[in-house]
XYZ file of C-alpha atoms in Angstrom:
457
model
C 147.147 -1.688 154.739
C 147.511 -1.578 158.334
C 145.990 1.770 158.909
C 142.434 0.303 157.085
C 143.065 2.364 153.697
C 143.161 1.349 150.240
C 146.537 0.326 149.103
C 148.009 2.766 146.255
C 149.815 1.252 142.722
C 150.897 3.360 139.729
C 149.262 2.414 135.949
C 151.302 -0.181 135.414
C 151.848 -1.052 131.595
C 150.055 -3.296 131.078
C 147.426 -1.594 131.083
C 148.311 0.315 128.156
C 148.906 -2.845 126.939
C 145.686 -3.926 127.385
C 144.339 -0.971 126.077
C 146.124 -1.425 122.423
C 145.712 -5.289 122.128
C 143.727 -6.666 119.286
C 139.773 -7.651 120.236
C 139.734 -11.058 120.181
C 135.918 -12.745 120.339
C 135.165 -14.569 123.408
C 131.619 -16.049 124.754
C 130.667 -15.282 127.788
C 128.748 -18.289 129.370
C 127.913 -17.665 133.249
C 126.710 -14.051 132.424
C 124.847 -15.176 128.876
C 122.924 -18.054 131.548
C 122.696 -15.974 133.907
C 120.655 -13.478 132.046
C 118.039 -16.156 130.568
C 116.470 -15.436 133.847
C 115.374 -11.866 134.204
C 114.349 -12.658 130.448
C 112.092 -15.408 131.640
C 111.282 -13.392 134.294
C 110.124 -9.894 132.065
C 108.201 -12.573 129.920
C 105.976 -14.513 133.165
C 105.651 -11.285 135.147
C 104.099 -8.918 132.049
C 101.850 -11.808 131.042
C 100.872 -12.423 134.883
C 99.693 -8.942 135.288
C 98.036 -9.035 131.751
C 96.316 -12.621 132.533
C 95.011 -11.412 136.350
C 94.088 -8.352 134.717
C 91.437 -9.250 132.302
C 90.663 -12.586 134.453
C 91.048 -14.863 131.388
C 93.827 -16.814 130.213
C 93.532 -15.437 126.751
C 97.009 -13.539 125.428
C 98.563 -12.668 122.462
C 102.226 -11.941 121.538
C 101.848 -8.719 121.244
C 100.696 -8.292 125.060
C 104.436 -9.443 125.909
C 106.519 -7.615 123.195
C 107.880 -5.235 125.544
C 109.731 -8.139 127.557
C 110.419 -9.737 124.177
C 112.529 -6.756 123.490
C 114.002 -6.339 127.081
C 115.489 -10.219 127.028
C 116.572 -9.614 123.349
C 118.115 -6.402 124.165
C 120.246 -7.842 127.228
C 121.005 -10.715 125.285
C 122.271 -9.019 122.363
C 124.203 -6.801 124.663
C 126.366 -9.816 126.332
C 127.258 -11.503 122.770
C 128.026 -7.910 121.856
C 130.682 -7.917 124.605
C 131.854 -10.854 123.601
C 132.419 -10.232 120.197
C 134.074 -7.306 121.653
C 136.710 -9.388 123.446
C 135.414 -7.877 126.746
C 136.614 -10.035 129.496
C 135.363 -8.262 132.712
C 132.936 -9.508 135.434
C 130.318 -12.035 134.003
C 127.647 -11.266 137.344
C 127.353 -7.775 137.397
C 125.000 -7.068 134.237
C 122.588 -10.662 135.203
C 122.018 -8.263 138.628
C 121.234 -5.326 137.274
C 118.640 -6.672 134.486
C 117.064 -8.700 137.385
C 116.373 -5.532 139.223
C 115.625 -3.186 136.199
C 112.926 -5.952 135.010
C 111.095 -5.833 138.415
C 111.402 -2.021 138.064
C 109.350 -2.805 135.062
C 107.095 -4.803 136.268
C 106.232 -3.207 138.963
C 105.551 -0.061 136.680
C 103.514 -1.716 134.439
C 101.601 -3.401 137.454
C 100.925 0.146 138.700
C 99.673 0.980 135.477
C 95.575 1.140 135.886
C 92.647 0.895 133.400
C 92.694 3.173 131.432
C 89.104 3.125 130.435
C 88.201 4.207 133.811
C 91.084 6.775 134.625
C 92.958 9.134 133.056
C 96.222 8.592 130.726
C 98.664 9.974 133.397
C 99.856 6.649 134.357
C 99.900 5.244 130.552
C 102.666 8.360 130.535
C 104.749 6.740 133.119
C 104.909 3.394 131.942
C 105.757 4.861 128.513
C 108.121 7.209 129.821
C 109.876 4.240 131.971
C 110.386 1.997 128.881
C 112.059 4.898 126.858
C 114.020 5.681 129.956
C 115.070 1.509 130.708
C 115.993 1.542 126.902
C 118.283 4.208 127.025
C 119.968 3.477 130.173
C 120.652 -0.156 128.674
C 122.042 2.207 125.764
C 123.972 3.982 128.135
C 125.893 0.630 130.165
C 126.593 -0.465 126.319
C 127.893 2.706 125.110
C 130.411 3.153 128.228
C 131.800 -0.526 128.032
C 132.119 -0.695 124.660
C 133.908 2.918 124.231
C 135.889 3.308 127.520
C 138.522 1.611 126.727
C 139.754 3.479 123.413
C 138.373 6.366 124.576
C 140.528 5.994 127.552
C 137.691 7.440 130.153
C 139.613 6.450 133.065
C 142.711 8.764 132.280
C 139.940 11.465 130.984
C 138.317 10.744 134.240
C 140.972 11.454 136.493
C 143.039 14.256 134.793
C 139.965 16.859 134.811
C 139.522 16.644 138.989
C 138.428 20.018 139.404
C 136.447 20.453 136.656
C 134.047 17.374 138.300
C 134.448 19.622 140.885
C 133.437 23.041 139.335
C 130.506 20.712 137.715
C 129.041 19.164 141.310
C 128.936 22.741 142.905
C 127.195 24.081 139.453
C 124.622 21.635 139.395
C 124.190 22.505 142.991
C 123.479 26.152 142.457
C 121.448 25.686 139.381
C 119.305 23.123 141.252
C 118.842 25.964 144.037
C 118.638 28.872 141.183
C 115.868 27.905 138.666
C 115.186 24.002 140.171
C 111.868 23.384 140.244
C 109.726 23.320 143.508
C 107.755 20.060 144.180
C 106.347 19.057 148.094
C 108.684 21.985 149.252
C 111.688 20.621 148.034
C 114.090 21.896 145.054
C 115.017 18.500 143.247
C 114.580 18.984 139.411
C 114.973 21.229 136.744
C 112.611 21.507 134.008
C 114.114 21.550 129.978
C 111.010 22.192 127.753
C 109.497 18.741 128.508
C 112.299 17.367 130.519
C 112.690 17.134 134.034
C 116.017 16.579 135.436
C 117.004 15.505 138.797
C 120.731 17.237 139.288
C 121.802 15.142 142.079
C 121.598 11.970 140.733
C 124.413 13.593 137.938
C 126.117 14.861 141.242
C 126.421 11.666 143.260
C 128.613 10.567 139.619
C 130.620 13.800 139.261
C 131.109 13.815 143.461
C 132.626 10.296 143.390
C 135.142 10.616 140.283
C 136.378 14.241 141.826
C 136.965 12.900 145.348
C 138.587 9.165 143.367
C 140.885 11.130 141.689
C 142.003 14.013 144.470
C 141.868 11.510 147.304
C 144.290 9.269 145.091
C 146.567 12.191 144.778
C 147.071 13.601 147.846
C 146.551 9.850 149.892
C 149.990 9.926 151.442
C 149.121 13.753 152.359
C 145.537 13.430 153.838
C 146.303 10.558 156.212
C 149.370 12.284 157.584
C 149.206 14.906 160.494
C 151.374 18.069 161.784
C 153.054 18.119 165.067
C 152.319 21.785 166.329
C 153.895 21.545 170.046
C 151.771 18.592 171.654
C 149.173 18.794 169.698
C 148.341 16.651 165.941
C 146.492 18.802 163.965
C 145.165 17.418 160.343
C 146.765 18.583 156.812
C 144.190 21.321 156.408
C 145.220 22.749 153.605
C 144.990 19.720 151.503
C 141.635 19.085 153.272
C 140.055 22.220 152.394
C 138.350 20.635 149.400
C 137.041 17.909 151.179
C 135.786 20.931 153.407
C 133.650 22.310 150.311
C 132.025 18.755 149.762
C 131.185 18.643 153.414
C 129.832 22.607 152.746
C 128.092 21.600 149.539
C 126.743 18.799 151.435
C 124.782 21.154 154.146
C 123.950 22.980 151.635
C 121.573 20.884 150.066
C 120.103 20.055 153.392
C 119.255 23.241 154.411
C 119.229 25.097 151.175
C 117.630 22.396 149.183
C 115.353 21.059 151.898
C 116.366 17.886 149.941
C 117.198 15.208 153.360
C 117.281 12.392 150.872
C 120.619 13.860 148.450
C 122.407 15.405 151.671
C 122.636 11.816 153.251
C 123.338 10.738 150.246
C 126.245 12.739 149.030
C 127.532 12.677 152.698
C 128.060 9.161 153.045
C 129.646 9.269 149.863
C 131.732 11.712 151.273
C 132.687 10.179 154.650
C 133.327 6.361 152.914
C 136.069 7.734 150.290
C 137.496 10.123 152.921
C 137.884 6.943 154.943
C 139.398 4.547 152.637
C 141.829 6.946 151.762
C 142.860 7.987 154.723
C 142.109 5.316 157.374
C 141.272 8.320 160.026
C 137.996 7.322 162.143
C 138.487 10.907 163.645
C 137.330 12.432 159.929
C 134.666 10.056 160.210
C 133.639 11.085 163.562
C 133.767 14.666 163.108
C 132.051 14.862 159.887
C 128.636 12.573 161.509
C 128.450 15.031 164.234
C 128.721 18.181 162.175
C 126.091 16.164 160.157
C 123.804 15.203 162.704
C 124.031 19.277 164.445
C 122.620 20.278 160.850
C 120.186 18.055 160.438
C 118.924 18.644 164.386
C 118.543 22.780 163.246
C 116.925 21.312 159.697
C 114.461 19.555 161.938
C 113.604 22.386 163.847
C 113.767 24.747 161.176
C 111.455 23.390 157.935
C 107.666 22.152 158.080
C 109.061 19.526 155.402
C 111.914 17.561 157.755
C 109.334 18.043 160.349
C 107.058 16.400 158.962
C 108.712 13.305 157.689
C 110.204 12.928 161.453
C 106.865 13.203 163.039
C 105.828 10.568 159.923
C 109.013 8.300 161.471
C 108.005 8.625 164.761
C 104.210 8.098 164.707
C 102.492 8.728 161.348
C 98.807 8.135 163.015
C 99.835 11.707 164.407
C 97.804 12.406 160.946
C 96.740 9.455 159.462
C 94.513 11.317 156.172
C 97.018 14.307 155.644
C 100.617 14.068 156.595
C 100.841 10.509 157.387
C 98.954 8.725 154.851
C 101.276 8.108 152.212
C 103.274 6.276 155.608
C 99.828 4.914 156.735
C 99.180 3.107 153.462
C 102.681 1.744 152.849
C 102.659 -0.052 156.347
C 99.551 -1.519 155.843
C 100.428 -2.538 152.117
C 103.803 -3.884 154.144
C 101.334 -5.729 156.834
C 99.387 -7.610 154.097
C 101.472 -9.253 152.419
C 103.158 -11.188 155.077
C 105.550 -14.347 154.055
C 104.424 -14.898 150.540
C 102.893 -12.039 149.407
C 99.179 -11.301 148.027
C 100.838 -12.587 144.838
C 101.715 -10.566 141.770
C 99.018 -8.563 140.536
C 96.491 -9.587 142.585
C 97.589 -6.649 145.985
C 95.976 -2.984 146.088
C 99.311 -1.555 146.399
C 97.487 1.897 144.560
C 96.080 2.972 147.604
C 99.172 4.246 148.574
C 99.913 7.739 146.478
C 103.184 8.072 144.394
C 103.460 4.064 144.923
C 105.729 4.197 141.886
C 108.304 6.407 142.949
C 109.059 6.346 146.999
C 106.869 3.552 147.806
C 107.691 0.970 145.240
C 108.886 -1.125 147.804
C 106.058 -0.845 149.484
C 104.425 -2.587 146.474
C 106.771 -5.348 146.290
C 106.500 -6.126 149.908
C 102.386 -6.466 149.695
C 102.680 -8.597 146.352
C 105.836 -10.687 146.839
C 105.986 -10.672 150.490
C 108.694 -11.107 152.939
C 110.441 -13.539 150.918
C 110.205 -11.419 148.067
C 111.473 -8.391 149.597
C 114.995 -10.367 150.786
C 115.439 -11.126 147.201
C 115.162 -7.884 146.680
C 118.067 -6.811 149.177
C 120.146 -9.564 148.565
C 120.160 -8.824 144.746
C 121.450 -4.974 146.251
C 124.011 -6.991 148.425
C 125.545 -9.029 145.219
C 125.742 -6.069 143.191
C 127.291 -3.607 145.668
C 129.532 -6.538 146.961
C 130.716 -7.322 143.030
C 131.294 -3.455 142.764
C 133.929 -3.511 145.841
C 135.360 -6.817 144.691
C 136.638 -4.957 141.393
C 137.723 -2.060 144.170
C 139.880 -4.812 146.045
C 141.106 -6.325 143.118
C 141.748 -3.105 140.818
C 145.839 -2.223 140.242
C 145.491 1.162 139.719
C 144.562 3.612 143.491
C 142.111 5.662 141.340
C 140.397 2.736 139.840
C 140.165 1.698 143.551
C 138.506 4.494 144.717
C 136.211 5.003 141.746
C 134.877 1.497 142.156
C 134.242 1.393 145.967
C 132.884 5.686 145.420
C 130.125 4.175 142.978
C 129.038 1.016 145.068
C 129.158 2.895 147.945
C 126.357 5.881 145.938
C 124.214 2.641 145.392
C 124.172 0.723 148.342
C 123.508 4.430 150.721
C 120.550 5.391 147.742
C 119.290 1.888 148.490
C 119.817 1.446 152.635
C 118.153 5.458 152.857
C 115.508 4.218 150.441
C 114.053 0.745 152.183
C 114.850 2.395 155.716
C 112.490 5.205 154.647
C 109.738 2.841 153.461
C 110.196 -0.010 156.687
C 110.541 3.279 159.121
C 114.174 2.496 160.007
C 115.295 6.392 159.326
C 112.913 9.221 158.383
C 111.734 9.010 155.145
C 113.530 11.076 151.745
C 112.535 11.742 148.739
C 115.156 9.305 146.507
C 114.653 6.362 144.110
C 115.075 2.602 144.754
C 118.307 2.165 142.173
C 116.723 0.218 138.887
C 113.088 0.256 140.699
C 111.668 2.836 141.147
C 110.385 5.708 138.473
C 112.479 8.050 137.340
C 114.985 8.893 134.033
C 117.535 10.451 135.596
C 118.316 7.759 138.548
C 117.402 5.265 136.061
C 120.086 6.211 133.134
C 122.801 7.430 135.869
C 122.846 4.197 137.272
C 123.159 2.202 134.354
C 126.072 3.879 133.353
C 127.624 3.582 137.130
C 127.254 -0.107 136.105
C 128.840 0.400 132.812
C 131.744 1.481 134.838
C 132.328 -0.715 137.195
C 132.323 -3.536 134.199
C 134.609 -1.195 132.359
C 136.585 -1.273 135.616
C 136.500 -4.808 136.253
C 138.107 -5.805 133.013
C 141.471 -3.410 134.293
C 144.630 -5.317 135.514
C 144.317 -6.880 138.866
C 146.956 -6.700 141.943
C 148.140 -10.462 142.304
């Protein structure tokens, strides 16, 4: 539309339609191809870091069974769709296993020798194979069910209960989270940690989908009081306890990382909805006031400006982790130190914050583009469907859940490269972590559920 918003369309029939037809088998050939390379890929890459390891070119199959299973498992899951009759986009799932086997990769790279250190990191690599397995469980289950399960009507009828659920986590998180490098992130079940917000960035986007689709005629209107235009407030006052919720894991939190995060979120649907810049506006400078008195207000933020600004402030304390990741940057120039052969363990926590760190000293320049432009297709594929989609709430849903990836990964490699102040959040697919890893997965899962919806002409 003129005014910059997403267009709004009914369900149309034939979508139910759709819905009740009869599965008839296809094959899928571009995405089937397409994913015959992150399988070649999971196979050269584990045996490359096995063969540099031990300095020999001596292997067996059971050093590569792990990306054995990986390309069988992808594999399996596109003729699955196929014998499904799914007909959605054929690109989306080749992106995501290309990123989720470097994740892999680079985990299993970190891994050291265990005959001269501790198990810890044997834990990790463990613990990110059970985690890949089930998030590749998780994109399966939501294709294959959503559509007689009808999770796009469930989706939008229970608004404020996402609601009710985003501000829950939110307290919990700030009740009984757990406390790690002075922020609240995780809570602890038995042997489970779970990070809340990565559940919240999913619940925030379907809530603000479905009640930005409702009242979109509302929201982008205005009252005349005398000469003045004053917004709809009351029909923005739960956009106003998002934007509270927001500060509130800034400053209550101390978590920088998830306030940008669910804030940009915030701002982008609020947007496309409405087509006001002034919302916009307003909301970045509320923002930016909080995150000033944040600043000025706890060590933590302070410390991760100062680490921004000029990390040799503190080169062995405060700014080494910063320290180590430029210089692991530095290194590998062009082409990279090549795979396996970089020290990218000097720098602590590599596997989590800093994995692109690790990719940049191994793989290089070169390798790091890939990186971003693989981020580019997907989150470009994502608001394709969003464009395309019939239905308004499909719309926003799509373009919500893009949007959550491509802010995760922009606040993510501008942390590392020293672009913004580093924050404690995971590379999507990369980096270590369950909760990020299995929420994201099924964010995919949606937007292929989504893409196989009727399309506006």
């Amino acid at each position: 539309s003129a005014s910059g918003s997403l267009p709004c369309s009914p369900t149309s029939s034939r979508t139910r339609q759709i819905m009740q037809a009869r599965f008839r088998p296809t094959f899928r050939p571009t995405e089937f191809n397409l994913l015959l390379i992150p399988g070649a890929l999971a196979v050269v890459g584990l045996l490359t870091i096995f063969l540099v390891g031990r300095g020999s070119v001596e292997w067996t199959w059971g050093d590569i069974w792990v990306s054995l299973a990986f390309a069988g498992a992808v594999l399996f899951i596109s003729l699955s769709f196929g014998l499904r009759g799914f007909r959605g986009d054929e690109v989306l799932l080749p992106i995501t296993a290309t990123l989720s086997v470097l994740g892999m990769l680079m985990i299993q790279r970190l891994h050291p020798d265990l005959s001269a250190i501790s198990d810890a990191y044997a834990t990790v690599a463990q613990r990110h194979l059970l985690y890949l397995a089930v998030g590749l469980a998780v994109l399966w289950l939501v294709v294959m069910l959503s559509g007689p399960l009808g999770v796009i009507g469930w989706l939008r009828r229970y608004k404020y209960t996402w609601l009710v659920a985003t501000l829950a986590l939110q307290a919990a998180t700030f009740v009984v989270g757990t406390e790690v490098y002075g922020a609240r992130l995780w809570i602890q079940i038995g042997p489970v940690q779970i990070q809340p917000s990565e559940i919240v960035k999913v619940t925030l986007v379907v809530f603000l989908a479905s009640y930005l689709d409702e009242k979109r005629d509302l929201i982008g209107a205005s009252w005349q009081v005398g000469p003045f235009s004053l917004p709809p407030i009351p029909y923005l006052l739960p956009m106003g306890i998002m934007w509270a919720a927001s500060l509130l894991t800034l400053v209550a939190l101390n978590d920088l990382g998830s306030a940008l995060l669910f804030f940009g979120i915030f701002l982008t649907l609020l947007y496309l909805a409405s087509g006001r810049i002034v919302y916009v506006a307003v909301g970045l400078v509320t923002f930016a006031a909080a995150s000033w008195v944040a600043w000025n207000t706890f060590s933590r933020i302070t410390i991760r400006v100062q680490n921004w600004i000029d990390p040799w402030q503190d080169p062995y304390v405060t700014g080494y982790q910063q320290v180590q990741s430029d210089y692991a940057l530095a290194s590998g120039g062009v082409l990279g130190t090549g795979f396996g052969q970089g020290s990218p363990t000097f720098i602590p926590e590599v596997h989590t914050d800093f994995v692109f760190s690790a990719i940049g000293e191994e793989l290089g320049l070169l390798g790091t583009l890939a990186v971003i432009a693989l981020y580019f297709l997907l989150v470009m594929r994502g608001y394709a469907i969003a464009l395309r989609a019939e239905d308004g709430f499909v719309q926003l849903l799509a373009a919500g859940l893009s949007t959550s990836i491509a802010i995760q990964t922009l606040i993510i490699v501008g942390g590392v490269t020293r672009l913004i102040p580093l924050t404690g959040i995971t590379l999507p697919f990369i980096s270590y972590g369950g909760s990020s890893l299995i929420t994201n997965f099924g964010i995919v899962g949606l937007l292929l559920f989504m893409s196989s919806l009727p399309r506006r002409a």
